[in-house]
CSV table of C-alpha atoms and ligand atoms in Angstrom, one decimal:
chain,number,residue,atom,x,y,z
A,718,MET,CA,47.8,129.5,-124.9
A,719,LYS,CA,48.4,129.0,-128.7
A,720,ILE,CA,52.0,128.2,-129.1
A,721,GLN,CA,53.6,127.8,-132.6
A,722,MET,CA,56.6,125.6,-133.4
A,723,VAL,CA,57.9,128.5,-135.5
A,724,ASP,CA,55.9,131.7,-135.4
A,725,VAL,CA,56.2,133.2,-138.8
A,726,LYS,CA,53.0,135.3,-138.3
A,727,ARG,CA,54.3,136.9,-135.1
A,728,GLN,CA,57.5,137.8,-136.9
A,729,TYR,CA,55.7,139.2,-139.9
A,730,LEU,CA,53.5,141.5,-137.8
A,731,LYS,CA,56.7,142.9,-136.2
A,732,LEU,CA,58.2,143.5,-139.6
A,733,LYS,CA,55.0,144.7,-141.4
A,734,ASN,CA,56.0,148.3,-141.7
A,735,GLU,CA,59.3,147.5,-143.4
A,736,MET,CA,58.1,144.5,-145.3
A,737,GLU,CA,55.1,145.9,-147.1
A,738,PRO,CA,56.9,148.8,-148.9
A,739,ALA,CA,59.7,146.4,-149.9
A,740,VAL,CA,57.2,143.9,-151.4
A,741,LEU,CA,55.2,146.7,-153.1
A,742,GLU,CA,58.3,148.1,-154.7
A,743,VAL,CA,58.8,144.8,-156.5
A,744,LEU,CA,55.2,144.5,-157.5
A,745,GLU,CA,55.3,148.0,-159.0
A,746,SER,CA,58.6,147.4,-160.7
A,747,GLY,CA,57.3,144.5,-162.7
A,748,GLN,CA,60.7,142.9,-162.5
A,749,PHE,CA,59.8,139.6,-160.9
A,750,ILE,CA,62.8,137.6,-162.2
A,751,ASN,CA,66.3,138.9,-161.8
A,752,GLY,CA,65.2,142.2,-160.5
A,753,PRO,CA,67.8,144.4,-158.6
A,754,ALA,CA,67.0,142.9,-155.2
A,755,VAL,CA,68.3,139.5,-156.3
A,756,HIS,CA,71.8,140.9,-157.1
A,757,GLN,CA,71.7,143.0,-153.9
A,758,LEU,CA,70.8,140.0,-151.8
A,759,ALA,CA,73.8,138.1,-153.2
A,760,GLU,CA,76.0,141.1,-152.3
A,761,ASP,CA,74.5,141.4,-148.8
A,762,MET,CA,75.1,137.7,-148.2
A,763,GLN,CA,78.7,137.8,-149.5
A,764,HIS,CA,79.4,140.6,-147.0
A,765,TYR,CA,77.5,138.9,-144.2
A,766,LEU,CA,79.2,135.5,-144.6
A,767,GLY,CA,82.6,136.8,-145.7
A,768,VAL,CA,82.5,134.9,-149.0
A,769,LYS,CA,83.5,136.1,-152.4
A,770,TYR,CA,80.6,134.6,-154.4
A,771,ALA,CA,76.9,134.0,-153.6
A,772,ILE,CA,74.6,132.4,-156.2
A,773,PRO,CA,70.9,132.7,-155.4
A,774,CYS,CA,68.8,129.7,-156.5
A,775,ALA,CA,65.3,128.2,-156.0
A,776,SER,CA,65.8,126.2,-152.8
A,777,GLY,CA,68.2,124.6,-150.4
A,778,THR,CA,67.7,121.3,-152.2
A,779,ASP,CA,68.7,122.9,-155.5
A,780,ALA,CA,71.7,124.5,-153.8
A,781,LEU,CA,73.0,121.0,-152.9
A,782,GLN,CA,72.3,119.7,-156.4
A,783,LEU,CA,74.0,122.7,-158.1
A,784,ALA,CA,77.0,122.3,-155.8
A,785,LEU,CA,77.3,118.6,-156.7
A,786,MET,CA,76.8,119.3,-160.4
A,787,ALA,CA,79.5,122.0,-160.3
A,788,LEU,CA,81.9,119.3,-159.1
A,789,ASN,CA,80.9,116.9,-161.9
A,790,ILE,CA,79.6,114.4,-159.4
A,791,GLY,CA,77.7,111.6,-161.1
A,792,PRO,CA,77.5,107.8,-161.7
A,793,GLY,CA,80.3,105.8,-160.2
A,794,ASP,CA,81.1,108.6,-157.6
A,795,GLU,CA,80.7,108.4,-153.8
A,796,VAL,CA,79.8,111.2,-151.5
A,797,ILE,CA,80.2,110.9,-147.8
A,798,THR,CA,77.5,112.4,-145.5
A,799,THR,CA,75.5,111.7,-142.4
A,800,PRO,CA,72.4,109.5,-142.3
A,801,PHE,CA,70.9,111.8,-139.5
A,802,THR,CA,69.7,114.7,-141.7
A,803,PHE,CA,66.9,115.9,-143.9
A,804,VAL,CA,66.5,113.7,-147.0
A,805,ALA,CA,67.6,116.4,-149.4
A,806,THR,CA,71.3,115.9,-148.4
A,807,ALA,CA,71.4,112.3,-149.7
A,808,GLU,CA,68.6,112.7,-152.3
A,809,THR,CA,70.6,115.2,-154.4
A,810,ILE,CA,73.6,112.8,-154.4
A,811,ALA,CA,71.4,109.9,-155.5
A,812,ILE,CA,69.5,111.8,-158.2
A,813,LEU,CA,72.8,112.6,-159.9
A,814,GLY,CA,73.6,108.8,-160.0
A,815,ALA,CA,76.2,109.0,-157.3
A,816,LYS,CA,76.1,106.9,-154.0
A,817,PRO,CA,75.6,108.5,-150.6
A,818,VAL,CA,78.1,106.9,-148.2
A,819,TYR,CA,77.1,107.4,-144.6
A,820,VAL,CA,79.2,108.0,-141.5
A,821,ASP,CA,77.6,107.8,-138.1
A,822,ILE,CA,77.2,110.9,-135.9
A,823,ASP,CA,78.7,112.1,-132.7
A,824,GLU,CA,76.2,111.5,-130.0
A,825,LYS,CA,76.6,114.9,-128.3
A,826,THR,CA,76.3,117.1,-131.4
A,827,PHE,CA,74.2,115.0,-133.7
A,828,ASN,CA,76.7,115.9,-136.5
A,829,ILE,CA,79.0,113.6,-138.6
A,830,ASN,CA,81.8,112.1,-136.5
A,831,PRO,CA,85.1,113.1,-138.1
A,832,GLU,CA,86.9,110.1,-136.6
A,833,LEU,CA,84.8,107.7,-138.7
A,834,ILE,CA,85.3,109.4,-142.0
A,835,GLU,CA,88.7,108.0,-143.2
A,836,ALA,CA,87.6,104.4,-142.9
A,837,VAL,CA,84.9,104.8,-145.7
A,838,ILE,CA,87.0,106.8,-148.2
A,839,THR,CA,87.6,104.8,-151.4
A,840,PRO,CA,89.1,105.8,-154.8
A,841,LYS,CA,85.5,106.6,-155.9
A,842,THR,CA,85.0,109.2,-153.1
A,843,LYS,CA,84.7,112.8,-154.5
A,844,ALA,CA,83.3,114.9,-151.7
A,845,ILE,CA,82.1,115.1,-148.0
A,846,ILE,CA,78.9,116.9,-147.0
A,847,PRO,CA,78.9,117.8,-143.4
A,848,VAL,CA,75.4,119.0,-142.2
A,849,HIS,CA,75.3,121.7,-139.5
A,850,LEU,CA,72.3,120.0,-137.8
A,851,TYR,CA,69.8,121.9,-135.6
A,852,GLY,CA,71.9,125.1,-136.1
A,853,GLN,CA,75.2,123.8,-134.6
A,854,SER,CA,78.3,123.6,-136.7
A,855,ALA,CA,79.8,120.3,-137.5
A,856,ASP,CA,83.5,120.0,-136.4
A,857,LEU,CA,84.9,121.4,-139.6
A,858,ASP,CA,88.7,121.5,-139.0
A,859,PRO,CA,89.3,117.7,-139.0
A,860,ILE,CA,86.8,117.2,-141.8
A,861,ILE,CA,88.5,119.8,-144.0
A,862,SER,CA,92.0,118.4,-143.2
A,863,ILE,CA,90.9,114.8,-144.1
A,864,ALA,CA,89.4,116.2,-147.3
A,865,ARG,CA,92.6,118.0,-148.2
A,866,GLU,CA,94.7,114.9,-147.5
A,867,HIS,CA,92.6,112.8,-149.8
A,868,GLY,CA,91.8,115.4,-152.5
A,869,LEU,CA,88.1,115.6,-151.7
A,870,SER,CA,85.8,118.6,-151.8
A,871,VAL,CA,83.8,119.8,-148.8
A,872,ILE,CA,80.2,121.0,-149.4
A,873,GLU,CA,78.6,122.4,-146.2
A,874,ASP,CA,74.9,121.8,-145.9
A,875,ALA,CA,74.1,124.9,-143.9
A,876,ALA,CA,70.4,124.8,-144.5
A,877,GLN,CA,69.7,124.9,-140.8
A,878,ALA,CA,72.6,127.1,-139.8
A,879,VAL,CA,72.8,130.4,-141.6
A,880,GLY,CA,74.7,132.8,-139.3
A,881,GLU,CA,76.3,130.0,-137.3
A,882,ASN,CA,80.0,130.4,-136.5
A,883,TYR,CA,82.7,127.7,-136.3
A,884,LYS,CA,85.6,128.9,-134.2
A,885,GLY,CA,84.4,132.5,-134.8
A,886,LYS,CA,84.1,132.1,-138.6
A,887,LYS,CA,80.8,131.9,-140.5
A,888,VAL,CA,79.9,128.4,-141.6
A,889,CYS,CA,79.6,128.2,-145.4
A,890,SER,CA,82.8,130.2,-145.8
A,891,LEU,CA,85.0,127.3,-144.8
A,892,GLY,CA,84.2,124.4,-147.2
A,893,LEU,CA,84.7,124.7,-151.0
A,894,LEU,CA,81.0,125.3,-151.3
A,895,GLY,CA,78.2,126.2,-148.8
A,896,CYS,CA,74.5,125.5,-149.3
A,897,ILE,CA,71.8,127.6,-147.7
A,898,SER,CA,68.0,127.1,-147.5
A,899,PHE,CA,65.6,130.1,-147.1
A,900,PHE,CA,62.6,127.8,-146.5
A,901,PRO,CA,60.1,129.8,-144.4
A,902,SER,CA,60.8,128.0,-141.2
A,903,LYS,CA,64.6,128.2,-141.4
A,904,ASN,CA,66.5,130.8,-139.3
A,905,LEU,CA,66.5,133.2,-142.3
A,906,GLY,CA,63.2,132.3,-144.0
A,907,ALA,CA,61.6,133.7,-147.2
A,908,TYR,CA,57.9,133.7,-147.8
A,909,GLY,CA,58.2,130.8,-150.2
A,910,ASP,CA,61.1,128.6,-151.5
A,911,ALA,CA,64.5,130.0,-152.0
A,912,GLY,CA,68.2,129.0,-151.6
A,913,MET,CA,71.8,130.0,-152.2
A,914,VAL,CA,75.2,128.5,-153.0
A,915,VAL,CA,78.3,130.3,-151.7
A,916,THR,CA,82.0,129.8,-152.4
A,917,GLN,CA,85.3,131.5,-152.3
A,918,ASP,CA,86.4,129.9,-155.6
A,919,GLU,CA,85.9,131.9,-158.8
A,920,GLU,CA,85.9,129.0,-161.2
A,921,VAL,CA,83.4,127.0,-159.1
A,922,ALA,CA,81.2,130.1,-158.7
A,923,GLU,CA,81.1,130.6,-162.4
A,924,LYS,CA,80.1,127.0,-163.0
A,925,VAL,CA,77.3,127.1,-160.4
A,926,LYS,CA,76.0,130.3,-161.9
A,927,MET,CA,75.9,128.7,-165.4
A,928,ILE,CA,74.3,125.4,-164.2
A,929,ALA,CA,71.6,127.3,-162.4
A,930,ASN,CA,70.9,129.2,-165.7
A,931,HIS,CA,70.4,126.3,-168.1
A,932,GLY,CA,74.2,125.8,-168.5
A,933,SER,CA,74.4,129.2,-170.2
A,934,LYS,CA,76.5,132.3,-169.9
A,935,THR,CA,75.4,134.0,-173.1
A,936,ARG,CA,71.7,133.8,-173.7
A,937,TYR,CA,70.6,130.9,-175.9
A,938,TYR,CA,74.2,129.5,-176.0
A,939,HIS,CA,74.3,126.4,-173.7
A,940,ASN,CA,77.8,125.2,-172.9
A,941,ILE,CA,77.1,122.6,-170.2
A,942,LEU,CA,74.1,120.7,-169.0
A,943,GLY,CA,72.1,122.9,-166.6
A,944,VAL,CA,68.8,123.4,-164.9
A,945,ASN,CA,66.5,126.3,-164.1
A,946,SER,CA,67.0,127.4,-160.5
A,947,ARG,CA,66.2,131.0,-159.6
A,948,LEU,CA,65.4,133.0,-156.5
A,949,ASP,CA,62.7,135.4,-157.5
A,950,THR,CA,62.8,139.2,-156.9
A,951,LEU,CA,60.0,139.2,-154.3
A,952,GLN,CA,61.8,136.6,-152.1
A,953,ALA,CA,65.0,138.5,-152.5
A,954,ALA,CA,63.4,141.8,-151.3
A,955,ILE,CA,61.8,139.9,-148.4
A,956,LEU,CA,65.1,138.3,-147.4
A,957,ARG,CA,66.9,141.6,-147.5
A,958,VAL,CA,64.6,143.0,-144.9
A,959,LYS,CA,65.1,140.0,-142.7
A,960,LEU,CA,68.8,139.6,-143.0
A,961,LYS,CA,69.4,142.8,-141.0
A,962,TYR,CA,67.8,141.0,-138.0
A,963,LEU,CA,69.4,137.6,-138.4
A,964,ASP,CA,72.2,138.0,-135.8
A,965,GLN,CA,69.7,139.4,-133.3
A,966,TRP,CA,67.2,136.6,-133.9
A,967,ASN,CA,70.0,133.9,-133.6
A,968,GLN,CA,71.0,135.4,-130.3
A,969,GLN,CA,67.4,135.4,-129.1
A,970,ARG,CA,67.1,131.7,-130.1
A,971,HIS,CA,70.3,130.9,-128.2
A,972,ALA,CA,69.0,132.8,-125.1
A,973,ASN,CA,65.7,130.9,-125.3
A,974,ALA,CA,67.6,127.6,-125.5
A,975,LEU,CA,69.6,128.5,-122.4
A,976,TYR,CA,66.4,129.2,-120.6
A,977,TYR,CA,64.9,125.9,-121.6
A,978,SER,CA,68.0,124.0,-120.6
A,979,GLU,CA,68.1,125.8,-117.2
A,980,LYS,CA,64.5,124.9,-116.5
A,981,LEU,CA,64.7,121.4,-117.8
A,982,ALA,CA,67.9,120.6,-115.8
A,983,GLY,CA,67.7,117.7,-113.3
A,984,LEU,CA,64.7,116.1,-114.8
A,985,GLY,CA,66.6,113.1,-116.2
A,986,ILE,CA,66.4,114.2,-119.8
A,987,THR,CA,69.3,115.2,-122.0
A,988,THR,CA,69.3,118.8,-123.1
A,989,PRO,CA,71.4,120.1,-126.1
A,990,TYR,CA,75.1,120.1,-125.9
A,991,ILE,CA,77.0,123.2,-127.1
A,992,ALA,CA,80.4,122.4,-128.6
A,993,LYS,CA,83.3,124.6,-127.7
A,994,TYR,CA,83.9,125.4,-131.4
A,995,ALA,CA,80.3,126.4,-132.1
A,996,ASP,CA,78.0,129.3,-131.3
A,997,HIS,CA,74.8,127.1,-131.8
A,998,ILE,CA,72.1,129.2,-133.3
A,999,PHE,CA,69.4,126.7,-132.3
A,1000,HIS,CA,67.4,126.1,-135.5
A,1001,GLN,CA,65.9,123.4,-133.3
A,1002,TYR,CA,65.9,122.9,-129.6
A,1003,THR,CA,66.1,119.1,-129.3
A,1004,ILE,CA,66.0,117.1,-126.1
A,1005,GLN,CA,66.6,113.3,-125.7
A,1006,LEU,CA,64.6,110.9,-123.6
A,1007,GLU,CA,65.9,107.5,-122.6
A,1008,SER,CA,62.7,105.6,-123.2
A,1009,ASP,CA,59.3,107.2,-123.4
A,1010,ARG,CA,59.8,109.8,-126.1
A,1011,ASP,CA,56.7,108.7,-128.0
A,1012,GLU,CA,54.6,109.0,-124.8
A,1013,LEU,CA,55.9,112.5,-124.2
A,1014,GLN,CA,54.9,113.4,-127.8
A,1015,LEU,CA,51.4,112.2,-127.2
A,1016,TYR,CA,51.2,114.1,-124.0
A,1017,LEU,CA,52.4,117.4,-125.6
A,1018,ASN,CA,49.9,116.9,-128.5
A,1019,GLU,CA,47.1,116.5,-125.9
A,1020,LYS,CA,48.2,119.8,-124.3
A,1021,GLY,CA,48.3,121.6,-127.7
A,1022,ILE,CA,52.1,122.0,-127.5
A,1023,PRO,CA,53.7,121.7,-131.0
A,1024,ASN,CA,56.7,119.4,-131.2
A,1025,ALA,CA,58.5,117.5,-133.9
A,1026,ILE,CA,60.8,114.5,-134.4
A,1027,TYR,CA,63.8,115.4,-136.6
A,1028,TYR,CA,64.3,112.7,-137.9
A,1029,PRO,CA,62.3,109.5,-137.1
A,1030,ILE,CA,64.1,107.3,-139.7
A,1031,PRO,CA,67.8,107.7,-140.5
A,1032,LEU,CA,68.4,107.9,-144.3
A,1033,HIS,CA,70.1,104.5,-144.6
A,1034,LEU,CA,66.8,102.9,-143.5
A,1035,GLN,CA,64.4,104.9,-145.7
A,1036,ASP,CA,62.5,102.8,-148.2
A,1037,ALA,CA,63.8,104.8,-151.2
A,1038,TYR,CA,67.4,104.0,-150.4
A,1039,ARG,CA,67.4,100.8,-148.4
A,1040,GLU,CA,67.2,98.3,-151.2
A,1041,THR,CA,69.9,99.7,-153.4
A,1042,SER,CA,72.3,101.0,-150.8
A,1043,GLY,CA,73.1,97.7,-149.1
A,1044,TYR,CA,72.8,99.3,-145.7
A,1045,LYS,CA,70.9,97.6,-142.9
A,1046,LYS,CA,69.6,98.2,-139.4
A,1047,GLY,CA,72.5,98.4,-137.0
A,1048,ASP,CA,75.0,100.0,-139.4
A,1049,PHE,CA,74.8,103.4,-137.8
A,1050,PRO,CA,73.9,102.7,-134.1
A,1051,VAL,CA,74.2,106.3,-132.9
A,1052,SER,CA,71.9,107.7,-135.6
A,1053,GLU,CA,69.4,104.9,-135.0
A,1054,ARG,CA,69.4,105.4,-131.3
A,1055,MET,CA,68.9,109.2,-131.6
A,1056,ALA,CA,66.0,108.7,-134.0
A,1057,GLU,CA,64.2,106.9,-131.2
A,1058,ARG,CA,65.2,109.4,-128.5
A,1059,VAL,CA,65.0,112.9,-129.9
A,1060,ILE,CA,62.1,115.4,-129.8
A,1061,SER,CA,62.3,119.1,-130.7
A,1062,LEU,CA,60.3,121.8,-128.8
A,1063,PRO,CA,58.9,125.1,-130.1
A,1064,MET,CA,61.8,127.4,-131.0
A,1065,HIS,CA,61.9,130.8,-132.6
A,1066,PRO,CA,63.2,134.2,-131.7
A,1067,ASP,CA,59.8,135.6,-130.4
A,1068,LEU,CA,59.0,132.7,-128.1
A,1069,THR,CA,58.1,134.2,-124.7
A,1070,ARG,CA,59.2,133.1,-121.3
A,1071,GLU,CA,55.5,132.5,-120.4
A,1072,GLU,CA,55.2,130.1,-123.4
A,1073,GLN,CA,58.5,128.4,-122.4
A,1074,ASP,CA,57.3,128.0,-118.8
A,1075,PHE,CA,54.1,126.5,-120.0
A,1076,ILE,CA,56.0,124.0,-122.1
A,1077,VAL,CA,58.5,123.2,-119.4
A,1078,ASP,CA,55.7,122.7,-116.9
A,1079,ALA,CA,54.0,120.2,-119.2
A,1080,ILE,CA,57.3,118.2,-119.6
A,1081,THR,CA,57.9,118.3,-115.8
A,1082,GLU,CA,54.4,117.1,-115.2
A,1083,PHE,CA,54.8,114.2,-117.7
A,1084,LEU,CA,58.1,113.1,-116.2
A,1085,GLY,CA,56.7,113.3,-112.7
A,1086,ARG,CA,53.8,111.0,-113.4
A,1087,SER,CA,55.7,108.3,-115.3
B,512,PLP,C1,65.7,122.3,-145.2
B,512,PLP,C2,66.9,121.5,-145.5
B,512,PLP,C3,67.3,121.2,-146.8
B,512,PLP,C4,66.5,121.6,-148.0
B,512,PLP,O1,66.1,122.9,-148.1
B,512,PLP,P1,64.8,123.3,-149.0
B,512,PLP,O2,65.0,124.8,-149.1
B,512,PLP,O3,63.6,122.9,-148.2
B,512,PLP,O4,64.9,122.6,-150.3
B,512,PLP,C5,68.5,120.6,-147.0
B,512,PLP,N1,69.2,120.1,-146.0
B,512,PLP,C6,68.8,120.3,-144.7
B,512,PLP,C7,69.7,119.8,-143.6
B,512,PLP,C8,67.7,121.0,-144.4
B,512,PLP,O5,67.3,121.1,-143.1
């Protein structure tokens, strides 16, 4: 049995009849940059997420950088986020000369613990970036109310959670800015790099749009410092085909997760927790093992079952940040513990019950013998 962590090929074959004409239309149009599909995708996403403005850009990482730049975040500023995330969340803060300030995670949801945020706010704090990790919303209400009280902006890193709801509302629409990644393995994946910034605020939207376009509104007149960050027409056309299926795919992921959890119950491992306020669209299905996680990984590798550890090293302990940040081992005990316990199993909408049974059997076998 050849199981994939994320089966982009299987999905493509199902979409082939719709995808090929959409791609060919772009090739024949010759409008590879800023073609009509780019604008249409922005409109589709505004409608889908219930936001007023959507600005396509080159990647999820760029989306974060553009959002931070639009808020004038730079040297001397601090931005609060979680150390248990993909590096891009903190990297974009640091590249602008600001300091990532970490807050430990909640041990059930893996997301930033709102109760610990106020203690790290200083006069230098400008923004909070909650990450909706593994496809489950962070607890946004308390985060947004703390931000409001202290005059901070909330930027949602929704790279892993496009389509997720928080208390029935789409994530991305609740903070001042929302950042999306269309990396191929994300829940809504392009066939290359792509990303998007969304907001309800007209002034912020205007600024993000200018920054993504070399700081320019009128061609060759550059009012502010900008970058080049575009989502190309081919990717836009591809994403428009896929967006129609996103809710269905997210439901299938959720159903697959429930099946895993039912089959893995009672084996002494911790299966994912679904918070009352979240839907959980299972970008990842991540279990926790008390002690022998690395041995399970070797066992799965031997059986040819793909798996991954997101993330083996919390950001405050990464070489690139450790020396300058002043953080040390022990500062964020929950994140550090999770980094040693978590392992993610194959998860995508087209995973079959037969494949899941095979994976569950392997885990059961492993746990039985140790
Ligand atoms: C994938 C990801 C990003 C970066 O997105 P890219 O499109 O790969 O640049 C940022 N934050 C998180 C949490 C991610 O998972």
